[in-house]
Tab-separated table of N, CA and C in Angstrom:
chain	number	residue	atom	x	y	z
A	1	MET	N	132.289	87.865	94.783
A	1	MET	CA	132.141	89.169	94.418
A	1	MET	C	132.924	89.801	93.130
A	2	GLU	N	132.833	91.174	92.375
A	2	GLU	CA	132.558	92.124	91.452
A	2	GLU	C	133.836	92.857	91.931
A	3	THR	N	134.837	92.846	90.842
A	3	THR	CA	136.062	93.856	91.206
A	3	THR	C	135.269	95.330	90.775
A	4	PRO	N	136.357	96.530	91.088
A	4	PRO	CA	135.912	97.872	90.907
A	4	PRO	C	135.729	97.488	89.339
A	5	LYS	N	136.435	96.945	88.432
A	5	LYS	CA	136.169	97.212	86.832
A	5	LYS	C	135.250	96.680	86.518
A	6	GLU	N	134.829	95.247	87.346
A	6	GLU	CA	133.317	94.855	86.764
A	6	GLU	C	132.261	95.688	86.883
A	7	ILE	N	132.253	96.003	88.200
A	7	ILE	CA	131.153	97.068	88.951
A	7	ILE	C	130.635	97.961	87.564
A	8	THR	N	132.071	98.770	87.468
A	8	THR	CA	132.496	100.023	86.582
A	8	THR	C	131.256	99.745	85.470
A	9	GLN	N	132.017	98.157	84.527
A	9	GLN	CA	131.011	98.195	83.463
A	9	GLN	C	129.491	97.555	83.324
A	10	ILE	N	129.324	97.109	84.519
A	10	ILE	CA	127.872	96.723	84.662
A	10	ILE	C	127.128	98.151	85.219
A	11	ILE	N	128.171	99.113	85.393
A	11	ILE	CA	126.782	100.199	86.027
A	11	ILE	C	127.254	101.286	84.372
A	12	ASN	N	128.369	101.049	83.691
A	12	ASN	CA	128.168	101.585	82.380
A	12	ASN	C	127.230	101.519	81.468
A	13	LYS	N	127.127	100.204	81.688
A	13	LYS	CA	126.297	99.480	80.178
A	13	LYS	C	124.883	99.894	80.587
A	14	LEU	N	124.570	100.054	81.642
A	14	LEU	CA	122.841	100.586	82.194
A	14	LEU	C	122.715	102.144	81.846
A	15	VAL	N	124.329	102.731	82.314
A	15	VAL	CA	124.133	103.993	81.912
A	15	VAL	C	123.720	104.967	80.774
A	16	THR	N	124.646	103.515	79.847
A	16	THR	CA	124.497	103.831	78.157
A	16	THR	C	123.315	103.788	78.202
A	17	LYS	N	122.513	102.480	78.062
A	17	LYS	CA	121.197	102.122	78.054
A	17	LYS	C	120.565	103.200	78.364
A	18	HIS	N	120.298	103.886	79.673
A	18	HIS	CA	119.503	104.872	79.727
A	18	HIS	C	119.532	106.193	79.259
A	19	ASN	N	121.036	106.043	78.322
A	19	ASN	CA	121.205	107.548	77.412
A	19	ASN	C	120.580	107.515	76.431
A	20	ASP	N	120.558	106.261	75.778
A	20	ASP	CA	120.201	105.752	74.544
A	20	ASP	C	118.437	105.951	74.346
A	21	LEU	N	118.279	105.675	75.420
A	21	LEU	CA	116.594	105.614	75.910
A	21	LEU	C	116.467	106.921	75.931
A	22	ASN	N	116.617	107.717	76.408
A	22	ASN	CA	116.262	108.841	76.421
A	22	ASN	C	116.607	109.863	75.513
A	23	ALA	N	117.301	109.558	74.925
A	23	ALA	CA	117.581	110.366	72.822
A	23	ALA	C	116.700	109.750	72.163
A	24	LYS	N	116.097	108.514	72.708
A	24	LYS	CA	115.009	107.567	71.533
A	24	LYS	C	114.059	108.324	71.951
A	25	PHE	N	113.502	108.411	73.181
A	25	PHE	CA	112.035	108.646	73.309
A	25	PHE	C	111.991	109.982	73.955
A	26	LEU	N	112.899	111.130	73.876
A	26	LEU	CA	112.669	112.941	72.917
A	26	LEU	C	112.560	112.828	71.538
A	27	SER	N	113.035	112.002	70.763
A	27	SER	CA	113.226	112.110	69.564
A	27	SER	C	111.626	111.910	69.205
A	28	PHE	N	111.184	110.265	69.822
A	28	PHE	CA	109.705	109.666	69.554
A	28	PHE	C	108.988	110.921	70.063
A	29	SER	N	109.354	111.624	70.954
A	29	SER	CA	107.806	112.731	71.184
A	29	SER	C	108.024	113.535	70.393
A	30	VAL	N	109.081	113.831	69.754
A	30	VAL	CA	108.605	115.161	68.728
A	30	VAL	C	107.851	114.558	67.449
A	31	VAL	N	107.141	113.277	66.966
A	31	VAL	CA	106.814	112.758	66.189
A	31	VAL	C	105.822	112.424	66.437
A	32	ALA	N	105.311	112.127	67.674
A	32	ALA	CA	104.173	111.293	68.167
A	32	ALA	C	102.823	112.168	67.812
A	33	GLU	N	101.852	111.595	67.564
A	33	GLU	CA	100.863	112.630	67.382
A	33	GLU	C	99.927	112.941	68.464
A	34	SER	N	99.631	111.794	69.133
A	34	SER	CA	98.705	111.456	70.037
A	34	SER	C	99.158	112.718	71.716
A	35	ALA	N	98.858	113.950	72.258
A	35	ALA	CA	99.381	114.994	73.112
A	35	ALA	C	99.777	113.562	74.343
A	36	THR	N	98.403	112.694	74.475
A	36	THR	CA	99.194	111.569	75.714
A	36	THR	C	100.183	110.789	75.719
A	37	LEU	N	100.687	110.366	74.164
A	37	LEU	CA	101.839	109.574	73.820
A	37	LEU	C	102.829	110.106	73.990
A	38	LYS	N	102.856	111.731	73.665
A	38	LYS	CA	103.747	112.450	73.663
A	38	LYS	C	104.542	112.640	74.650
A	39	GLY	N	103.470	112.752	75.757
A	39	GLY	CA	103.589	113.310	76.790
A	39	GLY	C	104.471	111.727	77.537
A	40	MET	N	104.095	110.903	77.729
A	40	MET	CA	104.315	109.720	78.231
A	40	MET	C	106.080	109.768	77.790
A	41	LEU	N	106.055	109.795	76.437
A	41	LEU	CA	107.697	109.688	76.031
A	41	LEU	C	108.568	110.457	76.668
A	42	ARG	N	107.783	112.037	76.713
A	42	ARG	CA	108.531	112.940	77.566
A	42	ARG	C	108.723	112.359	78.730
A	43	GLN	N	108.128	112.035	79.546
A	43	GLN	CA	108.461	111.290	80.969
A	43	GLN	C	109.295	110.021	80.941
A	44	HIS	N	109.249	109.470	79.895
A	44	HIS	CA	110.060	107.679	79.941
A	44	HIS	C	111.698	108.981	79.765
A	45	ALA	N	111.375	109.306	78.812
A	45	ALA	CA	113.070	109.980	78.632
A	45	ALA	C	113.364	110.774	79.866
A	46	ASP	N	112.504	111.647	80.103
A	46	ASP	CA	113.513	112.083	81.764
A	46	ASP	C	113.630	111.134	82.821
A	47	MET	N	112.507	110.545	82.559
A	47	MET	CA	113.285	109.085	83.844
A	47	MET	C	114.420	108.180	83.796
A	48	HIS	N	114.901	108.227	82.337
A	48	HIS	CA	116.096	107.667	81.748
A	48	HIS	C	117.015	108.237	81.964
A	49	ARG	N	117.116	109.210	81.947
A	49	ARG	CA	118.092	110.517	82.113
A	49	ARG	C	118.638	110.847	83.447
A	50	PHE	N	117.181	110.885	84.441
A	50	PHE	CA	117.617	110.895	85.938
A	50	PHE	C	118.311	109.578	86.578
A	51	PHE	N	118.119	108.358	85.534
A	51	PHE	CA	118.547	106.908	86.059
A	51	PHE	C	120.045	107.146	85.831
A	52	SER	N	120.375	107.999	84.625
A	52	SER	CA	121.789	107.655	84.192
A	52	SER	C	122.386	108.518	85.108
A	53	LEU	N	122.004	109.692	85.475
A	53	LEU	CA	122.746	110.358	86.496
A	53	LEU	C	123.070	109.582	87.887
A	54	GLN	N	121.755	109.070	88.199
A	54	GLN	CA	121.676	108.731	89.713
A	54	GLN	C	122.835	107.798	90.057
A	55	LEU	N	122.925	106.819	89.042
A	55	LEU	CA	123.571	105.331	88.668
A	55	LEU	C	125.611	106.049	88.727
A	56	VAL	N	125.422	107.396	88.150
A	56	VAL	CA	126.943	107.872	87.938
A	56	VAL	C	127.166	108.541	89.489
A	57	HIS	N	126.183	109.013	90.042
A	57	HIS	CA	126.500	109.589	91.166
A	57	HIS	C	127.142	108.485	92.319
A	58	ASP	N	125.983	107.281	92.472
A	58	ASP	CA	126.192	106.415	93.345
A	58	ASP	C	127.238	105.809	93.053
A	59	LEU	N	127.774	105.517	91.732
A	59	LEU	CA	129.155	104.582	91.545
A	59	LEU	C	129.806	105.293	91.895
A	60	LYS	N	130.032	107.087	91.868
A	60	LYS	CA	131.098	107.776	91.765
A	60	LYS	C	131.186	107.730	93.326
A	61	THR	N	130.519	107.499	94.490
A	61	THR	CA	130.401	107.916	95.261
A	61	THR	C	131.245	106.256	96.277
A	62	TYR	N	131.039	105.555	95.879
A	62	TYR	CA	131.967	104.364	95.743
A	62	TYR	C	133.497	104.235	95.249
A	63	LEU	N	133.544	104.566	93.915
A	63	LEU	CA	134.646	104.456	93.066
A	63	LEU	C	134.534	105.592	92.268
A	64	PRO	N	135.626	106.930	92.830
A	64	PRO	CA	135.582	108.128	92.441
A	64	PRO	C	136.146	108.026	90.963
A	65	ASP	N	137.204	107.325	90.883
A	65	ASP	CA	138.033	107.369	89.687
A	65	ASP	C	137.186	106.557	88.833
A	66	ALA	N	136.324	105.906	88.526
A	66	ALA	CA	135.713	104.887	87.816
A	66	ALA	C	135.526	105.645	86.653
A	67	GLN	N	135.467	105.263	85.786
A	67	GLN	CA	135.700	106.228	84.342
A	67	GLN	C	134.531	105.372	83.731
A	68	LEU	N	133.636	106.577	83.167
A	68	LEU	CA	132.722	105.787	82.115
A	68	LEU	C	131.932	107.055	81.350
A	69	GLU	N	131.881	105.629	80.465
A	69	GLU	CA	131.369	106.581	79.051
A	69	GLU	C	130.132	106.647	78.711
A	70	LEU	N	130.448	108.234	79.060
A	70	LEU	CA	128.443	108.525	78.872
A	70	LEU	C	127.607	108.889	77.654
A	71	ASN	N	128.678	108.667	76.485
A	71	ASN	CA	128.000	108.712	75.391
A	71	ASN	C	126.602	107.993	74.870
A	72	ARG	N	125.887	108.111	73.791
A	72	ARG	CA	124.764	107.399	73.339
A	72	ARG	C	126.191	106.476	72.171
A	73	THR	N	125.143	104.989	72.740
A	73	THR	CA	126.046	103.843	71.437
A	73	THR	C	125.752	104.422	70.257
A	74	LEU	N	126.874	103.849	69.318
A	74	LEU	CA	126.665	103.962	67.566
A	74	LEU	C	125.720	103.211	66.846
A	75	ALA	N	125.159	102.077	67.661
A	75	ALA	CA	124.112	101.463	67.459
A	75	ALA	C	123.047	102.379	67.549
A	76	ASN	N	122.482	102.710	68.580
A	76	ASN	CA	121.745	103.901	68.976
A	76	ASN	C	121.867	105.121	67.877
A	77	ALA	N	122.914	105.777	67.698
A	77	ALA	CA	122.801	106.738	67.038
A	77	ALA	C	122.450	106.467	65.132
A	78	ILE	N	122.681	105.215	64.598
A	78	ILE	CA	122.241	104.709	63.486
A	78	ILE	C	120.525	104.107	63.559
A	79	GLU	N	120.336	103.709	64.479
A	79	GLU	CA	118.859	103.376	64.981
A	79	GLU	C	117.725	104.406	64.963
A	80	MET	N	118.671	105.349	65.618
A	80	MET	CA	117.232	106.717	65.615
A	80	MET	C	117.592	107.522	63.980
A	81	GLY	N	119.315	107.756	63.118
A	81	GLY	CA	118.772	108.314	62.022
A	81	GLY	C	118.163	107.247	60.875
A	82	TRP	N	117.591	106.059	61.488
A	82	TRP	CA	116.345	105.337	60.447
A	82	TRP	C	115.409	105.131	61.033
A	83	GLU	N	115.048	105.629	62.558
A	83	GLU	CA	113.715	106.431	62.953
A	83	GLU	C	113.484	107.498	62.162
A	84	ASP	N	114.193	108.661	62.354
A	84	ASP	CA	114.170	109.880	61.592
A	84	ASP	C	113.548	109.950	60.175
A	85	ILE	N	114.493	109.132	59.323
A	85	ILE	CA	113.663	108.622	58.136
A	85	ILE	C	112.711	108.251	58.174
A	86	LYS	N	112.266	107.145	58.704
A	86	LYS	CA	110.304	107.028	58.539
A	86	LYS	C	109.660	107.358	59.345
A	87	SER	N	110.089	108.508	60.070
A	87	SER	CA	109.182	109.619	60.584
A	87	SER	C	109.158	110.531	59.713
A	88	SER	N	110.063	111.121	58.924
A	88	SER	CA	110.251	111.947	58.118
A	88	SER	C	109.077	111.688	56.771
A	89	LEU	N	109.141	110.663	56.409
A	89	LEU	CA	108.355	109.736	55.382
A	89	LEU	C	107.046	109.472	55.891
A	90	GLY	N	106.609	109.494	57.387
A	90	GLY	CA	105.112	109.218	57.979
A	90	GLY	C	105.011	107.739	58.160
A	91	LEU	N	106.158	106.559	58.140
A	91	LEU	CA	106.040	105.483	58.229
A	91	LEU	C	105.433	105.068	60.064
A	92	ASP	N	106.318	106.113	60.685
A	92	ASP	CA	106.294	105.634	62.453
A	92	ASP	C	104.655	105.951	62.337
A	93	SER	N	104.095	105.184	63.214
A	93	SER	CA	102.021	105.758	63.811
A	93	SER	C	102.596	105.826	65.087
A	94	ASP	N	101.316	106.227	65.670
A	94	ASP	CA	102.106	106.172	67.503
A	94	ASP	C	101.528	104.534	67.685
A	95	LYS	N	100.970	103.719	67.551
A	95	LYS	CA	101.194	102.438	67.664
A	95	LYS	C	102.377	101.412	67.736
A	96	ASP	N	103.109	102.291	66.628
A	96	ASP	CA	104.588	101.753	66.318
A	96	ASP	C	105.394	102.189	67.552
A	97	LEU	N	105.084	103.572	67.540
A	97	LEU	CA	105.784	104.314	68.448
A	97	LEU	C	105.793	103.310	70.368
A	98	GLU	N	104.358	102.989	70.500
A	98	GLU	CA	104.127	102.496	71.862
A	98	GLU	C	104.749	101.370	71.886
A	99	LYS	N	104.900	100.050	70.755
A	99	LYS	CA	105.373	99.008	70.828
A	99	LYS	C	106.474	99.511	70.779
A	100	ASN	N	107.099	100.101	70.581
A	100	ASN	CA	108.658	100.475	70.750
A	100	ASN	C	108.964	100.858	71.672
A	101	LEU	N	108.558	101.743	72.693
A	101	LEU	CA	108.599	101.906	73.949
A	101	LEU	C	108.471	100.865	75.258
A	102	SER	N	107.240	100.057	74.610
A	102	SER	CA	107.088	98.854	75.405
A	102	SER	C	108.085	97.828	75.547
A	103	GLN	N	108.611	97.946	73.971
A	103	GLN	CA	109.819	96.865	73.734
A	103	GLN	C	111.137	97.376	74.654
A	104	GLU	N	111.492	98.374	74.249
A	104	GLU	CA	112.251	99.299	75.475
A	104	GLU	C	112.834	99.352	76.511
A	105	HIS	N	111.069	99.551	77.273
A	105	HIS	CA	111.447	99.553	78.601
A	105	HIS	C	111.367	97.674	78.971
A	106	SER	N	110.746	96.867	78.728
A	106	SER	CA	110.756	95.360	79.172
A	106	SER	C	112.553	94.907	78.869
A	107	ASN	N	113.428	95.646	77.438
A	107	ASN	CA	114.329	95.233	77.824
A	107	ASN	C	115.540	95.998	78.622
A	108	CYS	N	114.715	97.171	78.538
A	108	CYS	CA	115.710	97.940	79.857
A	108	CYS	C	115.528	97.725	81.292
A	109	ALA	N	114.289	96.793	81.758
A	109	ALA	CA	113.892	96.203	82.869
A	109	ALA	C	115.147	95.001	83.254
A	110	LYS	N	115.054	94.240	82.117
A	110	LYS	CA	116.068	93.069	82.107
A	110	LYS	C	117.111	93.431	82.515
A	111	LEU	N	117.819	94.288	82.160
A	111	LEU	CA	118.881	94.867	82.208
A	111	LEU	C	119.207	95.437	83.633
A	112	CYS	N	118.089	95.578	84.096
A	112	CYS	CA	118.536	96.554	86.081
A	112	CYS	C	118.164	94.933	86.428
A	113	ASP	N	117.603	94.132	86.060
A	113	ASP	CA	117.448	92.780	86.788
A	113	ASP	C	119.043	92.049	86.801
A	114	GLN	N	119.167	91.940	85.950
A	114	GLN	CA	120.999	91.367	85.502
A	114	GLN	C	121.881	92.030	86.608
A	115	ALA	N	121.654	93.963	86.385
A	115	ALA	CA	122.760	94.336	86.784
A	115	ALA	C	122.335	94.318	88.314
A	116	TYR	N	121.345	94.106	89.076
A	116	TYR	CA	121.035	93.722	90.333
A	116	TYR	C	121.651	92.161	91.004
A	117	ILE	N	121.279	91.882	89.923
A	117	ILE	CA	122.046	90.232	90.443
A	117	ILE	C	123.298	90.505	91.086
A	118	GLN	N	124.249	90.733	89.693
A	118	GLN	CA	125.553	90.918	89.788
A	118	GLN	C	126.456	91.656	90.792
A	119	LEU	N	125.457	92.579	90.908
A	119	LEU	CA	126.564	93.584	92.192
A	119	LEU	C	126.217	92.867	93.379
A	120	GLY	N	127.370	93.039	94.118
A	120	GLY	CA	127.375	92.901	95.353
A	120	GLY	C	126.781	93.602	96.315
A	121	ASP	N	127.394	93.389	97.697
A	121	ASP	CA	125.843	93.871	98.828
A	121	ASP	C	127.278	95.150	99.309
A	122	THR	N	128.423	94.755	98.705
A	122	THR	CA	129.486	95.638	98.996
A	122	THR	C	128.885	97.572	98.488
A	123	MET	N	127.921	97.569	98.121
A	123	MET	CA	127.540	99.476	97.681
A	123	MET	C	126.124	99.112	98.100
A	124	PRO	N	125.449	99.616	98.964
A	124	PRO	CA	124.182	99.483	99.235
A	124	PRO	C	123.603	100.353	98.210
A	125	ASN	N	124.418	101.637	98.448
A	125	ASN	CA	123.721	102.822	97.820
A	125	ASN	C	122.988	102.482	96.447
A	126	LEU	N	124.011	101.798	95.727
A	126	LEU	CA	123.927	101.516	94.482
A	126	LEU	C	123.128	100.552	93.960
A	127	LYS	N	122.798	99.520	94.804
A	127	LYS	CA	121.757	98.553	94.780
A	127	LYS	C	120.330	98.938	95.078
A	128	SER	N	120.335	99.876	96.172
A	128	SER	CA	119.197	101.129	96.649
A	128	SER	C	118.735	101.629	95.511
A	129	THR	N	119.409	101.780	94.750
A	129	THR	CA	119.113	102.658	93.387
A	129	THR	C	118.398	102.039	92.050
A	130	LEU	N	119.060	100.702	92.183
A	130	LEU	CA	119.009	99.629	90.782
A	130	LEU	C	117.752	99.206	91.588
A	131	GLU	N	116.880	99.138	93.117
A	131	GLU	CA	115.937	98.437	93.408
A	131	GLU	C	114.910	99.560	93.157
A	132	GLU	N	115.570	100.751	93.409
A	132	GLU	CA	113.927	101.916	92.934
A	132	GLU	C	114.338	102.015	91.529
A	133	HIS	N	115.113	101.466	90.374
A	133	HIS	CA	114.624	101.791	89.264
A	133	HIS	C	113.725	100.634	88.910
A	134	ILE	N	113.916	99.226	89.558
A	134	ILE	CA	113.086	98.050	89.031
A	134	ILE	C	111.972	98.772	89.249
A	135	ALA	N	111.733	99.248	90.367
A	135	ALA	CA	110.630	99.204	91.263
A	135	ALA	C	109.603	99.992	89.952
A	136	TRP	N	110.511	100.810	89.640
A	136	TRP	CA	109.627	101.861	88.556
A	136	TRP	C	109.108	101.005	87.274
A	137	HIS	N	110.361	100.327	87.160
A	137	HIS	CA	109.513	99.524	85.673
A	137	HIS	C	108.743	98.795	85.836
A	138	VAL	N	108.444	97.984	87.172
A	138	VAL	CA	107.685	97.118	87.546
A	138	VAL	C	106.150	97.808	87.211
A	139	LYS	N	106.027	98.805	87.916
A	139	LYS	CA	104.824	100.199	87.910
A	139	LYS	C	104.582	100.626	86.760
A	140	VAL	N	105.493	100.959	86.125
A	140	VAL	CA	104.890	101.427	84.763
A	140	VAL	C	104.763	100.291	83.490
A	141	ALA	N	105.375	98.945	83.634
A	141	ALA	CA	104.559	98.171	82.487
A	141	ALA	C	103.321	98.001	82.643
A	142	ASP	N	102.325	98.488	83.864
A	142	ASP	CA	101.026	98.006	83.716
A	142	ASP	C	100.420	98.704	83.111
A	143	HIS	N	100.817	99.791	82.566
A	143	HIS	CA	100.051	100.730	81.661
A	143	HIS	C	101.174	100.794	80.613
A	144	LEU	N	101.559	100.102	80.212
A	144	LEU	CA	102.150	99.965	78.601
A	144	LEU	C	101.805	98.677	77.865
A	145	PRO	N	101.379	98.755	76.393
A	145	PRO	CA	100.833	97.572	75.972
A	145	PRO	C	101.892	96.565	76.245
A	146	GLU	N	101.497	95.163	76.173
A	146	GLU	CA	102.145	93.848	76.393
A	146	GLU	C	103.357	93.583	75.186
A	147	VAL	N	104.819	93.424	75.750
A	147	VAL	CA	105.308	93.322	74.878
A	147	VAL	C	105.442	91.694	74.351
A	148	GLU	N	105.353	91.334	72.856
A	148	GLU	CA	105.397	90.052	72.701
A	148	GLU	C	106.917	89.485	72.530
A	149	GLU	N	107.055	88.349	73.201
A	149	GLU	CA	108.080	87.698	73.426
A	149	GLU	C	108.337	86.563	71.737
């Protein structure tokens, strides 16, 4: 069974990933050319923001004193700076953005799966939230380009 500190670390990692993806997909939605892709990117950004808030709420239900790092990561900030430069130079195509969306979606799904396995059964609401996240990832994966392993 995981300790409260370990559970907080697991959830913090997921919250950070969701916050990074929220920022990334919002940024991508600005440079996407296709209205459909813009909408998809905004929807993914919104879902990741929702998931982040949901995880924080559920964790705080069990561990009200848990300290979470809710900001984006430095790696994400640097990556987004590079993406902004590429976009301003016109180097990102919608196809590139779709590939990136698919890859990030796949990576996040794996992270959710790992977190689900690591969490014990002492926090059923948190487990249920992760089950919802995993189900969403599975459902959405059918509508995204395949990720090359």
